[in-house]
Short mmCIF file of C-alpha atoms and ligand atoms in Angstrom, two decimals:
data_model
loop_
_atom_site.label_atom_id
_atom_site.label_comp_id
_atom_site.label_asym_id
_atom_site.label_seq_id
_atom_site.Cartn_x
_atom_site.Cartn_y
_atom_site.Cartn_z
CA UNK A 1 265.28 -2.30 -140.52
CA UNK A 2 266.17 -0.83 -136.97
CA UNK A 3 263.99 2.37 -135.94
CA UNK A 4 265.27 4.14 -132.88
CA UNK A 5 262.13 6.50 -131.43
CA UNK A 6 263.41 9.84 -129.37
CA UNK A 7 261.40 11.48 -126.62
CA UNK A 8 258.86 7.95 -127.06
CA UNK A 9 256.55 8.08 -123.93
CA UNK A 10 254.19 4.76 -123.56
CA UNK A 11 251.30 5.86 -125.66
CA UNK A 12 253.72 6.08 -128.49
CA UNK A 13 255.03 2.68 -127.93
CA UNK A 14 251.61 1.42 -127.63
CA UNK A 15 250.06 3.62 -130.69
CA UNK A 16 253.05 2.32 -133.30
CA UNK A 17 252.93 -1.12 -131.31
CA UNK A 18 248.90 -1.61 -132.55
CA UNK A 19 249.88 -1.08 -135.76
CA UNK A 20 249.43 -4.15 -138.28
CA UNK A 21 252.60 -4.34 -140.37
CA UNK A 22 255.10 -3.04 -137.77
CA UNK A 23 256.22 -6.97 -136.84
CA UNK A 24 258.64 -6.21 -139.92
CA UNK A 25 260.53 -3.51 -138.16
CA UNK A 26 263.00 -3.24 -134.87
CA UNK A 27 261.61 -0.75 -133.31
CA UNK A 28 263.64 0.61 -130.09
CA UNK A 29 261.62 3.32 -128.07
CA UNK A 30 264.23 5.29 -126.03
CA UNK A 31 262.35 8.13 -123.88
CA UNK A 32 265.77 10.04 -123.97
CA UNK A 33 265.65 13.50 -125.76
CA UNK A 34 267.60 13.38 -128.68
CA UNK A 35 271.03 15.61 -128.35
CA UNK A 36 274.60 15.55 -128.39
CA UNK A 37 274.64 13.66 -125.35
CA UNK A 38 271.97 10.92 -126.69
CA UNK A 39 272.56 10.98 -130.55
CA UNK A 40 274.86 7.95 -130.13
CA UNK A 41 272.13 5.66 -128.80
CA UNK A 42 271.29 6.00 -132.78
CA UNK A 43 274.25 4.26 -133.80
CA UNK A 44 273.31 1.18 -136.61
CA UNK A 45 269.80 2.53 -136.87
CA UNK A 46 268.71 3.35 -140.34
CA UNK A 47 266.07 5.20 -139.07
CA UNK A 48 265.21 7.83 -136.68
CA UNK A 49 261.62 8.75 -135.51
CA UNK A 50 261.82 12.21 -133.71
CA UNK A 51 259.45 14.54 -131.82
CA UNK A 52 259.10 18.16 -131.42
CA UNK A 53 261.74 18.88 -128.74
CA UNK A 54 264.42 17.17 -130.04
CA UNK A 55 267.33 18.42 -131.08
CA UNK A 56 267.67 17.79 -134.85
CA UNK A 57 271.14 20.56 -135.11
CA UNK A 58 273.48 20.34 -137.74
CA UNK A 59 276.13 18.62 -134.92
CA UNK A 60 273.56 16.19 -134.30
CA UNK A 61 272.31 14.95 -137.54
CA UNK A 62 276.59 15.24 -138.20
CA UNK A 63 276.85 12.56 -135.44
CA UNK A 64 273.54 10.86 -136.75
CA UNK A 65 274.76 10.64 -140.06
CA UNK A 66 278.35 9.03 -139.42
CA UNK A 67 276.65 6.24 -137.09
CA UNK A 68 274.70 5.01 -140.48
CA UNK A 69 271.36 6.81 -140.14
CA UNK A 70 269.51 7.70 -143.30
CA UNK A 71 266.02 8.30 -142.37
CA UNK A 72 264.44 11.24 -140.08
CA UNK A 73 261.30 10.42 -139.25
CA UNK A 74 259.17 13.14 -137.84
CA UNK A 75 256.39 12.17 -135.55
CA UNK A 76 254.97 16.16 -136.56
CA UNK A 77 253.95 18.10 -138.65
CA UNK A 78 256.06 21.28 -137.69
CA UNK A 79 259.78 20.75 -138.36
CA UNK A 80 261.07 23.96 -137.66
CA UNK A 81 263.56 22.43 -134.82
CA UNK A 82 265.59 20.36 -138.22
CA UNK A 83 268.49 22.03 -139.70
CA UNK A 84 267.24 20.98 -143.46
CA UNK A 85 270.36 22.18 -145.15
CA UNK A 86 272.61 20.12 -143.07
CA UNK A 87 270.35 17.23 -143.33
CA UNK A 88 270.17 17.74 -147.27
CA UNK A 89 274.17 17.91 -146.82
CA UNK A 90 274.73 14.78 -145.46
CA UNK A 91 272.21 12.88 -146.96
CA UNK A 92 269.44 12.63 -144.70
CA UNK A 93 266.02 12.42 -145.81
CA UNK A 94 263.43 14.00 -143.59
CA UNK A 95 260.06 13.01 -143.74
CA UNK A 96 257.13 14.47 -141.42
CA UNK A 97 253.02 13.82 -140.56
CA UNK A 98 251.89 16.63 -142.59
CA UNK A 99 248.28 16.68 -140.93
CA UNK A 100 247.02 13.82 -138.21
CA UNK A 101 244.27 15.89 -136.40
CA UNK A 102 244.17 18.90 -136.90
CA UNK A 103 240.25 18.82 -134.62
CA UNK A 104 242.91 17.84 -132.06
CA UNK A 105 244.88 21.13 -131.69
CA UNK A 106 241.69 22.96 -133.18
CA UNK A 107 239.53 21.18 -130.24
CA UNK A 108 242.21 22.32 -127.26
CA UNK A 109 242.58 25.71 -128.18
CA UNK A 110 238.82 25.98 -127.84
CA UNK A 111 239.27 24.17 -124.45
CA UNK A 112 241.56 26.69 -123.11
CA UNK A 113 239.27 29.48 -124.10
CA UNK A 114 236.50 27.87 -122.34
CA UNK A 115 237.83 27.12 -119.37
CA UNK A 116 239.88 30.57 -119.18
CA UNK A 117 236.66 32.23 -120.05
CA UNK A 118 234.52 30.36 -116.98
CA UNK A 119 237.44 30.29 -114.48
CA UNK A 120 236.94 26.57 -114.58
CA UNK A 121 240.63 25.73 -113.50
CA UNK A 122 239.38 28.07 -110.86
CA UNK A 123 236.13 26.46 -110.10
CA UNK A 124 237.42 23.00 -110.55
CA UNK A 125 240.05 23.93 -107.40
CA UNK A 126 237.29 25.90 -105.16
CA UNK A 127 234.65 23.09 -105.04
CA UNK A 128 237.32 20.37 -104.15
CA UNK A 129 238.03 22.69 -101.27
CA UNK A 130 234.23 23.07 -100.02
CA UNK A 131 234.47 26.32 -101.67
CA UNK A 132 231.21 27.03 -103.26
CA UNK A 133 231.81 30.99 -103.96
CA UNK A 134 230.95 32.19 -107.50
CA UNK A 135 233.22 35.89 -107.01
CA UNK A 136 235.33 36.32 -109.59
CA UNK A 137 234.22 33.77 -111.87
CA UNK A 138 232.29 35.93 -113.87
CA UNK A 139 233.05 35.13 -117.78
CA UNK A 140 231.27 36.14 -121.42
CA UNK A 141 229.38 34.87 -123.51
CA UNK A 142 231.38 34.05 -127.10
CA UNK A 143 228.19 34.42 -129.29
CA UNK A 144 229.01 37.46 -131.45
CA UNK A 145 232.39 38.04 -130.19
CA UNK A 146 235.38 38.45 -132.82
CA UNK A 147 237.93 36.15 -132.43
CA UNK A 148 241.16 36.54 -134.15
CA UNK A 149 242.81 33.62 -136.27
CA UNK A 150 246.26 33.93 -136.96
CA UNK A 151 247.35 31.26 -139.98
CA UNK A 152 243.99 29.62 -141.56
CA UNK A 153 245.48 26.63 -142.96
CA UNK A 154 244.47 22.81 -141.75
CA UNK A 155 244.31 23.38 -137.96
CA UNK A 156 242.94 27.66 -137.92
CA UNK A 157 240.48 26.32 -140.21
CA UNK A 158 238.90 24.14 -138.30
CA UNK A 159 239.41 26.28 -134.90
CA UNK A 160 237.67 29.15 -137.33
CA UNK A 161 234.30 26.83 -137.96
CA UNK A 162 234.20 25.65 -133.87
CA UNK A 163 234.25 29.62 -133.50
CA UNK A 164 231.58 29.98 -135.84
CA UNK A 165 229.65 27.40 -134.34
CA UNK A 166 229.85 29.00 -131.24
CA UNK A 167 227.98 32.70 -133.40
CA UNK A 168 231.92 34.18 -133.23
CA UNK A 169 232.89 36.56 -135.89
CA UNK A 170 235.86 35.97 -137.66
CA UNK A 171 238.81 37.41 -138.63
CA UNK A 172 241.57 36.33 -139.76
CA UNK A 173 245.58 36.62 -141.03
CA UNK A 174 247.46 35.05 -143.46
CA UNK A 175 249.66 35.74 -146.62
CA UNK A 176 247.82 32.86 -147.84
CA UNK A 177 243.65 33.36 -147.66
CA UNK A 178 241.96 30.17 -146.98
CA UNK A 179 238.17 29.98 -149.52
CA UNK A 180 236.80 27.97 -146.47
CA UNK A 181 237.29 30.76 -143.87
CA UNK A 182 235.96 33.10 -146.32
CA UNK A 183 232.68 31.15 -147.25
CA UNK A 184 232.43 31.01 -142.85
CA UNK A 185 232.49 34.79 -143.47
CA UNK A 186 235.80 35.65 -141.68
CA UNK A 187 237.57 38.84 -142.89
CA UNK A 188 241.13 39.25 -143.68
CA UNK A 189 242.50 42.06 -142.34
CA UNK A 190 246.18 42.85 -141.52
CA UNK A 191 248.06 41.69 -137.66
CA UNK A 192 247.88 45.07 -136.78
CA UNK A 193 243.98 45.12 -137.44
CA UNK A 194 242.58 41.75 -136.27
CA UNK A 195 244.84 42.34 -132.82
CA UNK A 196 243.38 45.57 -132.43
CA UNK A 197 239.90 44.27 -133.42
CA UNK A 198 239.67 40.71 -131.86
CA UNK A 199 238.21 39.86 -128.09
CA UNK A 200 239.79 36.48 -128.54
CA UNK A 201 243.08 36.19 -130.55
CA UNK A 202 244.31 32.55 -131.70
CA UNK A 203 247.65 31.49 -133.43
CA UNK A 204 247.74 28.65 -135.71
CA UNK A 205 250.86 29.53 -138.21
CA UNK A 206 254.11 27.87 -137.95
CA UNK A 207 257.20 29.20 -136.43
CA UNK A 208 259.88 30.30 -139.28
CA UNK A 209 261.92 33.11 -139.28
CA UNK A 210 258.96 35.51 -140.19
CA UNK A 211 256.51 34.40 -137.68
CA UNK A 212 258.91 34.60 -134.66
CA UNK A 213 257.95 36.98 -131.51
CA UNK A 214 254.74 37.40 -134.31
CA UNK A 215 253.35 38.65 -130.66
CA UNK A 216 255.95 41.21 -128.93
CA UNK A 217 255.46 44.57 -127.25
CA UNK A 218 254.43 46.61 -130.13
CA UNK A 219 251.88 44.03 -131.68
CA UNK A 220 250.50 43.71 -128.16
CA UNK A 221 250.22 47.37 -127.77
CA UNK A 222 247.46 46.54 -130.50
CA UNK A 223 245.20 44.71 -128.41
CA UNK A 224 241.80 45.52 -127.14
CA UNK A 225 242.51 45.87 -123.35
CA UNK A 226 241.50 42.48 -121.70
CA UNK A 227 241.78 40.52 -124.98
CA UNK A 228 242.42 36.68 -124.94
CA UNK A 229 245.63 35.29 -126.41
CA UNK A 230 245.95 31.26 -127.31
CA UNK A 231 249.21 30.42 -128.57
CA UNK A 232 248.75 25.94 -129.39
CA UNK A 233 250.88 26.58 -132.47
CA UNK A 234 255.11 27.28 -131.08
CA UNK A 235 256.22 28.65 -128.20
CA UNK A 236 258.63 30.90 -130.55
CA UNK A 237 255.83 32.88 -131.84
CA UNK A 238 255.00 34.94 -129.33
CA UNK A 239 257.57 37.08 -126.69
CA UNK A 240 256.94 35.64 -123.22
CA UNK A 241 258.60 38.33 -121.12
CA UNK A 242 256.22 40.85 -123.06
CA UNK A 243 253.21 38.89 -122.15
CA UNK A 244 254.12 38.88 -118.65
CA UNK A 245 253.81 42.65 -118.87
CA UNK A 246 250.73 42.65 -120.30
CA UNK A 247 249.33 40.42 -118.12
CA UNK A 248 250.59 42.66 -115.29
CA UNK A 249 249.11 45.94 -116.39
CA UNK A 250 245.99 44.27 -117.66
CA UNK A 251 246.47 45.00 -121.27
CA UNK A 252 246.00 41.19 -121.89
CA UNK A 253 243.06 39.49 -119.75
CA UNK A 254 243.77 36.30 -120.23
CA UNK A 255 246.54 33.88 -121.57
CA UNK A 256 246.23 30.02 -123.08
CA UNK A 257 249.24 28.48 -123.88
CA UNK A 258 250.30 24.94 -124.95
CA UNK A 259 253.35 25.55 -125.84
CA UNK A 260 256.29 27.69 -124.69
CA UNK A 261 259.39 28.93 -125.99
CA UNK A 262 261.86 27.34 -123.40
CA UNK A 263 259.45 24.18 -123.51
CA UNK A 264 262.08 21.36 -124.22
CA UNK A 265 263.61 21.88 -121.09
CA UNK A 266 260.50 21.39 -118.66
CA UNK A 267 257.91 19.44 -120.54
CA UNK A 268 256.86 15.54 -121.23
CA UNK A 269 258.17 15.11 -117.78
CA UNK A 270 257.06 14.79 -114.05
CA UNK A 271 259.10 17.49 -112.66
CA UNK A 272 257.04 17.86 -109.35
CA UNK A 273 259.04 17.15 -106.72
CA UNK A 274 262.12 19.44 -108.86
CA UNK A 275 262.50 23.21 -107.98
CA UNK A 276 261.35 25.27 -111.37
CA UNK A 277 264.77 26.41 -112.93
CA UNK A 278 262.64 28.64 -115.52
CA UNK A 279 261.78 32.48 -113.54
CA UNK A 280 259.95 33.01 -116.52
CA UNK A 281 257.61 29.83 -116.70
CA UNK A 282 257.26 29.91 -113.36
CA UNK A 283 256.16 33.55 -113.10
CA UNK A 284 253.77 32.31 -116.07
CA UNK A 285 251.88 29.82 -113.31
CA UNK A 286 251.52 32.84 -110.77
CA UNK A 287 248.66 34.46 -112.82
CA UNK A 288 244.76 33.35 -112.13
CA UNK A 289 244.39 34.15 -115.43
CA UNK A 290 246.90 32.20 -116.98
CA UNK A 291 246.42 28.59 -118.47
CA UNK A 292 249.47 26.58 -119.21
CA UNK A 293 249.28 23.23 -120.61
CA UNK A 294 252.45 20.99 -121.65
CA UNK A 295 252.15 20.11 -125.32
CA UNK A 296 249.01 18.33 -125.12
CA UNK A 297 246.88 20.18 -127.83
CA UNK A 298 247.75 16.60 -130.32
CA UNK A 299 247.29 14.20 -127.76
CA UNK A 300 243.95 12.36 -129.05
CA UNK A 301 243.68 8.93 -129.95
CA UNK A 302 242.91 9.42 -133.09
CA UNK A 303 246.05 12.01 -133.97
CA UNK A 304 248.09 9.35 -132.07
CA UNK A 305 246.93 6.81 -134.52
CA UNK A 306 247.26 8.56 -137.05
CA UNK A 307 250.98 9.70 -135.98
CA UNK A 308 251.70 6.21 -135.99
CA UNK A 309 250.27 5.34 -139.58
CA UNK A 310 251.54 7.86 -141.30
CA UNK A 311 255.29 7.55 -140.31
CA UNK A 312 255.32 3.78 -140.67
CA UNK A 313 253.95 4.53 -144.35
CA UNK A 314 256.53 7.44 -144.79
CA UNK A 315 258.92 4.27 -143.69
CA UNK A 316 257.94 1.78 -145.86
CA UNK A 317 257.66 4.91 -148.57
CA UNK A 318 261.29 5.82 -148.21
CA UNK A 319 262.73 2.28 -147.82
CA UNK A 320 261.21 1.27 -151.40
CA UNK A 321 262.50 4.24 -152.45
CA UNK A 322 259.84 6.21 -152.91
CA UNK A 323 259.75 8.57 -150.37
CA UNK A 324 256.60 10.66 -149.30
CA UNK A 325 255.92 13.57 -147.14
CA UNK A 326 259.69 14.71 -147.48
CA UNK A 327 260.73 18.17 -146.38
CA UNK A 328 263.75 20.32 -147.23
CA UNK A 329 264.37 18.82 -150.39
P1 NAD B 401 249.16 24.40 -142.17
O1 NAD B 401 250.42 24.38 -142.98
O2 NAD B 401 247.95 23.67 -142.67
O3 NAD B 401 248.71 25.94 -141.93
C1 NAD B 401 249.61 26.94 -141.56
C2 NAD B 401 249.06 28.26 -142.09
O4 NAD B 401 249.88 29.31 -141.59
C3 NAD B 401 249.07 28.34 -143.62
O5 NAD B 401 247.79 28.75 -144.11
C4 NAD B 401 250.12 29.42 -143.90
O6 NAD B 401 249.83 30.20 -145.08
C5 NAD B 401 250.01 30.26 -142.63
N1 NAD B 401 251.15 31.14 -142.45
C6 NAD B 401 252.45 30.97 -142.86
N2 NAD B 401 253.17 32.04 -142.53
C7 NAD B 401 252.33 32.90 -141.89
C8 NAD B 401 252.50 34.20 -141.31
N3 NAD B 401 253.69 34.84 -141.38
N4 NAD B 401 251.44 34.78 -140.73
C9 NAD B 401 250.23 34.16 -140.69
N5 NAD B 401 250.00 32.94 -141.24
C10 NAD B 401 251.06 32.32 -141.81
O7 NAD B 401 249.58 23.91 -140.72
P2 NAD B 401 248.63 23.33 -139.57
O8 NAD B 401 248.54 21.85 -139.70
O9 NAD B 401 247.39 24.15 -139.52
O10 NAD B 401 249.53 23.61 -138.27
C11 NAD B 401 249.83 24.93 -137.85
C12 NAD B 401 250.89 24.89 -136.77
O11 NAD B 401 250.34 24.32 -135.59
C13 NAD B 401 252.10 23.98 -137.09
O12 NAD B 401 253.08 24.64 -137.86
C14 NAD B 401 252.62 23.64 -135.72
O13 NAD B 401 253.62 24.57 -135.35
C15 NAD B 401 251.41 23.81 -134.81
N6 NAD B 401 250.97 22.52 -134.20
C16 NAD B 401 250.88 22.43 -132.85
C17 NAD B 401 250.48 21.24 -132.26
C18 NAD B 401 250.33 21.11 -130.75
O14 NAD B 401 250.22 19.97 -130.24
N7 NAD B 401 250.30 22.18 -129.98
C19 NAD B 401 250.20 20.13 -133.05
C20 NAD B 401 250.29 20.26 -134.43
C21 NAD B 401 250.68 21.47 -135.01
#
């Protein structure tokens, strides 16, 4: 069976490449970005393994489709960027990881409010320059702090006991209350309440048409002047341009994100030596108190091997006709 991979960087050939089975597969790692432009390159592949930031549009999976493609693979768990209805249309069965690590994304978040917390992207510049100031690197301590977590399923749940570890209290938000968070002692509250309650505000839901701009200018008007945001779930749920004028008059104090809105146009690549095209993005990277990192929040080698055992099971699944982790249908 011939597998074409989208958006595959090298530790995705080498994470699927390690696997024991995968001899019985042609597997063609393209580091294209799937689109109209690339969706040819599919043609006479059964199967398609995807990632976040490519584009899985009804004209796509249309041209997909008619070059003999049956199979979507998702290398995620998130598959809000797949039109399911045109994919149930044509015939396409979409498959996804449903969980890989979620300590991975639960682990980075925390990173991000540690080192916006200690200034260490700040500290980390000033020593390499002989620097040894401490002004302005003041931070807090996180024991009994409230931190905000927004979605407690696999990946807020596990961001919610770090937190606790750390002597955080919790609250949280979710149509859907999670026993574990509760037995960590967390309190559900509505958006509205945890924003304007939380020092540290986390989102861990998934982007659908419900959760979209979740954050915007009159949920941020909630927040406790100075609060943290960390957004390591879509760039969708929160309004960018709003954050920029928080950020500006202070209302939010500092800002972790991993992923971004207009993300599939800048990141996964080396765009150094490229003028930034984005005015919003880059007016992102002007703030000291700003954090950006490029997707990264999965990228362990343990959710990498994972990614790469569960879709060559979900593979081997669908081909005996049996598929597992389907979405959309
Ligand atoms: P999950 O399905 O286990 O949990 C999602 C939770 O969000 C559920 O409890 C659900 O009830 C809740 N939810 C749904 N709608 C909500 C709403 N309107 N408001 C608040 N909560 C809502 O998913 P997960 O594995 O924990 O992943 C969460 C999200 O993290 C994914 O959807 C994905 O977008 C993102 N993610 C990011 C990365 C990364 O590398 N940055 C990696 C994996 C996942």
């Amino acid at each position: 069976m011939r597998v074409i991979f989208f958006s595959s960087q090298t530790y995705d050939r080498d994470s699927f490449l390690a696997r024991p089975g995968v001899t019985d597969l042609e597997l063609h790692f393209q580091p294209a970005r799937l689109s109209l432009d690339t969706a040819p390159l599919a043609h006479r592949h059964e199967v398609i393994c995807a990632f976040i930031n490519d584009d899985l549009s009804a004209p796509v999976l249309e041209q997909l489709a008619a070059g003999g493609t049956r199979l979507i693979a998702l290398r995620s768990a998130g598959y809000n960027h797949v039109d399911l209805d045109a994919a149930k249309h044509l015939g396409l069965c979409v498959v996804r990881v449903p969980a890989y690590s979620p300590h991975a994304v639960a682990e980075h978040a925390v990173a991000l409010i540690l080192a916006l917390n200690r200034r260490l992207h700040r500290a980390y510049n000033r020593t390499r320059e002989g620097d040894f100031s401490l002004h302005g690197l003041t931070g807090f301590d996180l024991v009994g702090k409230t931190v905000g977590v927004v979605g407690t399923g696999q990946i807020g749940a596990t961001f919610a006991r770090i937190m606790a570890g750390f002597g955080c209290q919790l609250l949280a938000y979710d149509p859907h209350p999670n026993p574990e968070l509760l037995a960590l002692g967390a309190r559900y509250l509505s958006l509205p309440e945890l924003l304007a309650q939380s020092r540290i505000i986390s989102l861990h839901c998934p982007l659908t048409a419900d959760t979209h701009h979740l954050v915007n200018r009159d949920t941020l008007a909630h927040l406790q002047p100075g609060a943290m945001l960390i957004n390591t779930g879509r760039g969708g749920l929160v309004d960018t341009p709003a954050l920029i004028d928080a950020l500006k008059d202070g209302q939010l104090g500092y800002l972790g994100l991993d992923v971004y809105e207009e993300e599939a146009q800048v990141f996964f690549e080396d765009r150094s030596d490229l003028p930034l095209q984005d005015d919003v993005l880059a007016r992102l990277l002007t703030f000291p108190n700003v954090i950006v990192t490029a997707h990264q929040a999965f990228l362990t080698h343990e959710a990498l091997a994972a990614i790469a055992a569960t879709t060559l099971d979900n593979i081997s699944a669908w081909s005996a006709g049996t598929p597992q982790n389907q979405v959309g249908s």
